[in-house]
Amino acid sequence: MILFPAIDLKNGQCVRLEQGDMARATVFNLDPAAQARDFETQGFEYLHVVDLDGAFAGKPVNAQAVESMLKVIKMPVQLGGGIRDLKTVEAWLAKGIARVIIGTAAVRDPALVKEAAKKFPGKVAVGLDARDGKVAVEGWAETSTVTALEIAQRFEDAGVAAIIFTDIARDGLLKGINWDATIALADSISIPVIASGGLASIDDIKAMLEPRAAKLEGAISGRALYDGRIDPAEALKLIKRAA
């Protein structure tokens, strides 16, 4: 089970949003590379990064910040935001990103996900961000008409490494992960699922380690790590003990 610390990039800075709203951003660190190094020093083993500006622009925007992180840490990085074509997938993997996350294009262009997953086995994840059960796209600015399960099922045999499922209503609000919806999704597909959106306390870490969550690959934590609601040492010790 992996606890992924999250770095969300906006204007080259490390921020957290509330419910995906760019107008409700809190800056936590002006230096993303320093933040990434801190997370590695704390003992985390896998970093989750989102180029927020890229998600809205449809192409990478914070590439410089991402590259600066890759230079100072050894742990693998999964990256999402603005990855909408094979060329961008290839470019990021060539720069040392361990796994790319395709979100909007997974809804609009499923063939891209299948092609990328076939070409780069184990290197492509799908980001499904749901608002009232329906998947949102374009940096969460638009809501589609399909459910997360419907989209996840499209990729059952495509070789996708993971599905990252976010409940937008909870994201950045510290209300706790929507474990019921996340586990229901994981139980309905064979692709590993990563929980995201609202992780609030050590209770969420304990919930992630319960037997019913066994099919999950892990969870992503953002604001709770930044504001001290979760002690990294305590969380990682719990996970290690459960392993």
Short mmCIF file of C-alpha atoms in Angstrom, two decimals:
data_model
loop_
_atom_site.label_atom_id
_atom_site.label_comp_id
_atom_site.label_asym_id
_atom_site.label_seq_id
_atom_site.Cartn_x
_atom_site.Cartn_y
_atom_site.Cartn_z
CA MET A 1 0.00 0.00 0.00
CA ILE A 2 1.50 3.33 -1.06
CA LEU A 3 0.87 6.76 0.45
CA PHE A 4 1.59 9.27 -2.30
CA PRO A 5 2.40 12.82 -1.15
CA ALA A 6 0.99 15.30 -3.68
CA ILE A 7 2.55 18.33 -5.30
CA ASP A 8 0.11 20.43 -7.35
CA LEU A 9 1.79 23.04 -9.53
CA LYS A 10 0.33 26.45 -10.34
CA ASN A 11 2.52 29.27 -11.69
CA GLY A 12 5.60 27.22 -10.78
CA GLN A 13 4.55 27.05 -7.13
CA CYS A 14 3.38 24.23 -4.91
CA VAL A 15 -0.32 24.81 -4.12
CA ARG A 16 -3.48 23.06 -2.95
CA LEU A 17 -6.89 23.83 -4.38
CA GLU A 18 -10.32 23.43 -2.83
CA GLN A 19 -12.67 21.31 -4.98
CA GLY A 20 -10.42 21.91 -7.98
CA ASP A 21 -11.16 25.64 -8.04
CA MET A 22 -8.13 27.60 -9.28
CA ALA A 23 -9.46 30.69 -7.51
CA ARG A 24 -9.28 28.84 -4.18
CA ALA A 25 -5.58 28.04 -4.16
CA THR A 26 -3.31 28.08 -1.11
CA VAL A 27 0.41 28.37 -1.78
CA PHE A 28 2.36 25.97 0.44
CA ASN A 29 5.84 26.20 -1.04
CA LEU A 30 7.43 28.53 -3.59
CA ASP A 31 10.04 25.87 -4.37
CA PRO A 32 8.53 22.57 -5.60
CA ALA A 33 11.95 20.90 -5.81
CA ALA A 34 12.60 21.64 -2.13
CA GLN A 35 9.15 20.26 -1.26
CA ALA A 36 9.82 17.09 -3.26
CA ARG A 37 13.15 16.66 -1.46
CA ASP A 38 11.41 17.11 1.91
CA PHE A 39 8.91 14.37 1.09
CA GLU A 40 11.72 12.01 0.08
CA THR A 41 13.65 12.79 3.27
CA GLN A 42 10.51 12.03 5.31
CA GLY A 43 10.56 8.51 3.88
CA PHE A 44 7.92 8.61 1.15
CA GLU A 45 8.63 6.29 -1.76
CA TYR A 46 6.49 7.61 -4.63
CA LEU A 47 5.53 11.20 -5.52
CA HIS A 48 2.27 12.34 -7.15
CA VAL A 49 2.53 15.56 -9.20
CA VAL A 50 -0.15 17.50 -11.09
CA ASP A 51 0.47 20.35 -13.51
CA LEU A 52 -2.74 22.29 -12.77
CA ASP A 53 -2.09 24.98 -15.37
CA GLY A 54 -1.36 22.21 -17.86
CA ALA A 55 -4.71 20.54 -17.13
CA PHE A 56 -6.50 23.74 -18.17
CA ALA A 57 -4.19 24.55 -21.10
CA GLY A 58 -4.23 21.01 -22.50
CA LYS A 59 -0.42 20.92 -22.67
CA PRO A 60 2.46 20.99 -20.15
CA VAL A 61 2.92 24.42 -18.53
CA ASN A 62 5.00 23.76 -15.41
CA ALA A 63 7.63 21.62 -17.11
CA GLN A 64 10.50 23.57 -15.57
CA ALA A 65 9.23 22.93 -12.04
CA VAL A 66 8.75 19.22 -12.77
CA GLU A 67 12.24 18.90 -14.23
CA SER A 68 13.73 20.67 -11.20
CA MET A 69 12.10 18.03 -8.97
CA LEU A 70 13.40 15.15 -11.05
CA LYS A 71 16.94 16.48 -10.63
CA VAL A 72 16.90 16.41 -6.81
CA ILE A 73 14.99 13.23 -5.90
CA LYS A 74 15.45 9.52 -6.58
CA MET A 75 11.93 8.30 -5.81
CA PRO A 76 9.62 7.65 -8.77
CA VAL A 77 7.19 10.38 -9.85
CA GLN A 78 3.75 9.99 -11.42
CA LEU A 79 2.62 13.08 -13.32
CA GLY A 80 -0.72 14.31 -14.62
CA GLY A 81 -2.04 17.53 -16.15
CA GLY A 82 -2.10 18.45 -19.84
CA ILE A 83 -1.02 15.05 -21.16
CA ARG A 84 -3.24 14.74 -24.21
CA ASP A 85 -1.12 13.07 -26.92
CA LEU A 86 1.46 10.33 -27.40
CA LYS A 87 4.26 12.82 -28.05
CA THR A 88 3.76 14.36 -24.58
CA VAL A 89 3.64 10.90 -22.97
CA GLU A 90 6.92 9.97 -24.67
CA ALA A 91 8.58 13.26 -23.76
CA TRP A 92 7.78 12.96 -20.05
CA LEU A 93 8.84 9.32 -19.82
CA ALA A 94 12.11 10.21 -21.60
CA LYS A 95 12.73 12.91 -18.97
CA GLY A 96 12.46 10.38 -16.16
CA ILE A 97 8.79 10.43 -15.12
CA ALA A 98 7.94 6.92 -13.92
CA ARG A 99 4.25 7.02 -14.80
CA VAL A 100 2.09 9.49 -16.69
CA ILE A 101 -1.54 10.10 -15.74
CA ILE A 102 -4.02 10.67 -18.55
CA GLY A 103 -7.29 12.30 -17.47
CA THR A 104 -9.26 14.36 -19.99
CA ALA A 105 -7.94 12.39 -22.95
CA ALA A 106 -9.10 9.15 -21.29
CA VAL A 107 -12.66 10.43 -21.71
CA ARG A 108 -12.25 12.16 -25.07
CA ASP A 109 -9.69 9.89 -26.74
CA PRO A 110 -9.63 6.39 -25.17
CA ALA A 111 -7.58 5.13 -28.14
CA LEU A 112 -4.68 7.31 -26.95
CA VAL A 113 -4.65 5.60 -23.53
CA LYS A 114 -4.73 2.15 -25.14
CA GLU A 115 -1.92 3.02 -27.55
CA ALA A 116 0.24 4.59 -24.83
CA ALA A 117 -0.34 1.69 -22.39
CA LYS A 118 0.57 -0.82 -25.08
CA LYS A 119 3.70 1.07 -26.05
CA PHE A 120 4.78 1.77 -22.46
CA PRO A 121 3.58 -1.10 -20.23
CA GLY A 122 3.21 -0.14 -16.57
CA LYS A 123 3.89 3.51 -17.32
CA VAL A 124 0.37 4.83 -18.00
CA ALA A 125 -2.31 5.54 -15.39
CA VAL A 126 -5.78 6.98 -15.90
CA GLY A 127 -7.05 9.85 -13.75
CA LEU A 128 -10.81 9.75 -13.15
CA ASP A 129 -12.13 12.75 -11.26
CA ALA A 130 -15.82 12.46 -10.41
CA ARG A 131 -18.38 15.09 -9.51
CA ASP A 132 -21.69 13.53 -8.38
CA GLY A 133 -20.60 10.27 -9.97
CA LYS A 134 -19.85 11.77 -13.39
CA VAL A 135 -16.30 12.30 -14.64
CA ALA A 136 -15.07 15.89 -14.97
CA VAL A 137 -12.55 16.97 -17.62
CA GLU A 138 -10.47 19.98 -18.72
CA GLY A 139 -9.02 20.60 -15.27
CA TRP A 140 -12.45 19.80 -13.77
CA ALA A 141 -13.97 22.78 -15.58
CA GLU A 142 -16.44 20.54 -17.45
CA THR A 143 -18.46 17.53 -16.36
CA SER A 144 -19.00 14.69 -18.82
CA THR A 145 -22.01 12.38 -18.99
CA VAL A 146 -20.16 9.16 -18.19
CA THR A 147 -19.40 7.54 -14.84
CA ALA A 148 -15.96 6.63 -13.54
CA LEU A 149 -16.83 2.93 -13.73
CA GLU A 150 -17.91 3.18 -17.38
CA ILE A 151 -14.60 4.75 -18.32
CA ALA A 152 -12.50 2.44 -16.17
CA GLN A 153 -14.12 -0.58 -17.82
CA ARG A 154 -13.00 0.66 -21.24
CA PHE A 155 -9.42 0.07 -20.19
CA GLU A 156 -9.79 -3.32 -18.49
CA ASP A 157 -7.54 -5.16 -20.95
CA ALA A 158 -5.45 -2.22 -22.12
CA GLY A 159 -2.51 -2.63 -19.74
CA VAL A 160 -3.25 0.50 -17.70
CA ALA A 161 -1.10 0.52 -14.55
CA ALA A 162 -3.60 2.21 -12.23
CA ILE A 163 -6.79 4.24 -11.98
CA ILE A 164 -6.54 7.36 -9.80
CA PHE A 165 -10.04 8.09 -8.53
CA THR A 166 -10.80 11.51 -7.05
CA ASP A 167 -14.06 12.65 -5.48
CA ILE A 168 -14.00 16.35 -6.44
CA ALA A 169 -16.56 17.31 -3.78
CA ARG A 170 -14.06 16.34 -1.09
CA ASP A 171 -10.79 17.41 -2.71
CA GLY A 172 -8.78 19.85 -0.63
CA LEU A 173 -11.47 20.08 2.06
CA LEU A 174 -10.11 17.51 4.52
CA LYS A 175 -13.46 15.73 4.78
CA GLY A 176 -11.96 12.26 4.44
CA ILE A 177 -11.66 10.01 1.40
CA ASN A 178 -14.87 8.67 -0.13
CA TRP A 179 -13.85 5.11 0.71
CA ASP A 180 -17.21 3.53 -0.21
CA ALA A 181 -17.16 4.85 -3.78
CA THR A 182 -13.43 4.20 -4.21
CA ILE A 183 -13.57 0.63 -2.92
CA ALA A 184 -16.73 -0.08 -4.96
CA LEU A 185 -14.83 1.00 -8.08
CA ALA A 186 -11.80 -1.12 -7.15
CA ASP A 187 -14.02 -4.16 -6.57
CA SER A 188 -15.64 -3.73 -10.00
CA ILE A 189 -12.45 -3.71 -12.10
CA SER A 190 -9.16 -5.57 -12.23
CA ILE A 191 -6.99 -2.44 -12.57
CA PRO A 192 -5.45 -1.24 -9.27
CA VAL A 193 -7.16 1.90 -7.90
CA ILE A 194 -5.54 4.81 -6.04
CA ALA A 195 -7.79 6.82 -3.72
CA SER A 196 -7.66 10.61 -3.90
CA GLY A 197 -9.57 13.64 -2.66
CA GLY A 198 -10.04 14.72 0.92
CA LEU A 199 -7.59 12.53 2.85
CA ALA A 200 -7.84 14.19 6.25
CA SER A 201 -6.24 12.30 9.11
CA ILE A 202 -4.53 9.18 10.35
CA ASP A 203 -8.02 7.59 10.39
CA ASP A 204 -7.96 7.68 6.60
CA ILE A 205 -4.62 5.86 6.64
CA LYS A 206 -6.14 3.22 8.93
CA ALA A 207 -9.16 2.91 6.59
CA MET A 208 -6.79 2.37 3.68
CA LEU A 209 -5.24 -0.57 5.56
CA GLU A 210 -8.52 -2.34 6.32
CA PRO A 211 -9.13 -5.69 4.59
CA ARG A 212 -11.96 -4.26 2.45
CA ALA A 213 -9.47 -1.84 0.84
CA ALA A 214 -7.00 -4.61 -0.05
CA LYS A 215 -7.47 -4.12 -3.79
CA LEU A 216 -6.32 -0.49 -3.63
CA GLU A 217 -2.77 0.44 -4.60
CA GLY A 218 -2.80 3.29 -2.10
CA ALA A 219 -3.96 6.86 -1.54
CA ILE A 220 -2.84 10.40 -2.28
CA SER A 221 -2.41 12.98 0.46
CA GLY A 222 -2.06 16.71 -0.06
CA ARG A 223 -3.31 19.36 2.33
CA ALA A 224 -3.28 17.08 5.40
CA LEU A 225 0.47 16.61 5.00
CA TYR A 226 1.12 20.30 4.40
CA ASP A 227 -0.79 21.58 7.40
CA GLY A 228 0.42 18.89 9.80
CA ARG A 229 -2.81 16.93 10.29
CA ILE A 230 -0.91 13.80 9.32
CA ASP A 231 2.48 13.01 10.80
CA PRO A 232 4.47 11.38 7.95
CA ALA A 233 6.49 9.18 10.33
CA GLU A 234 3.34 7.84 12.03
CA ALA A 235 1.54 7.23 8.73
CA LEU A 236 4.49 5.44 7.12
CA LYS A 237 5.05 3.33 10.24
CA LEU A 238 1.41 2.17 10.16
CA ILE A 239 1.71 1.22 6.50
CA LYS A 240 4.98 -0.63 7.07
CA ARG A 241 3.50 -2.53 9.98
CA ALA A 242 0.48 -3.55 7.89
CA ALA A 243 2.70 -4.82 5.08
#
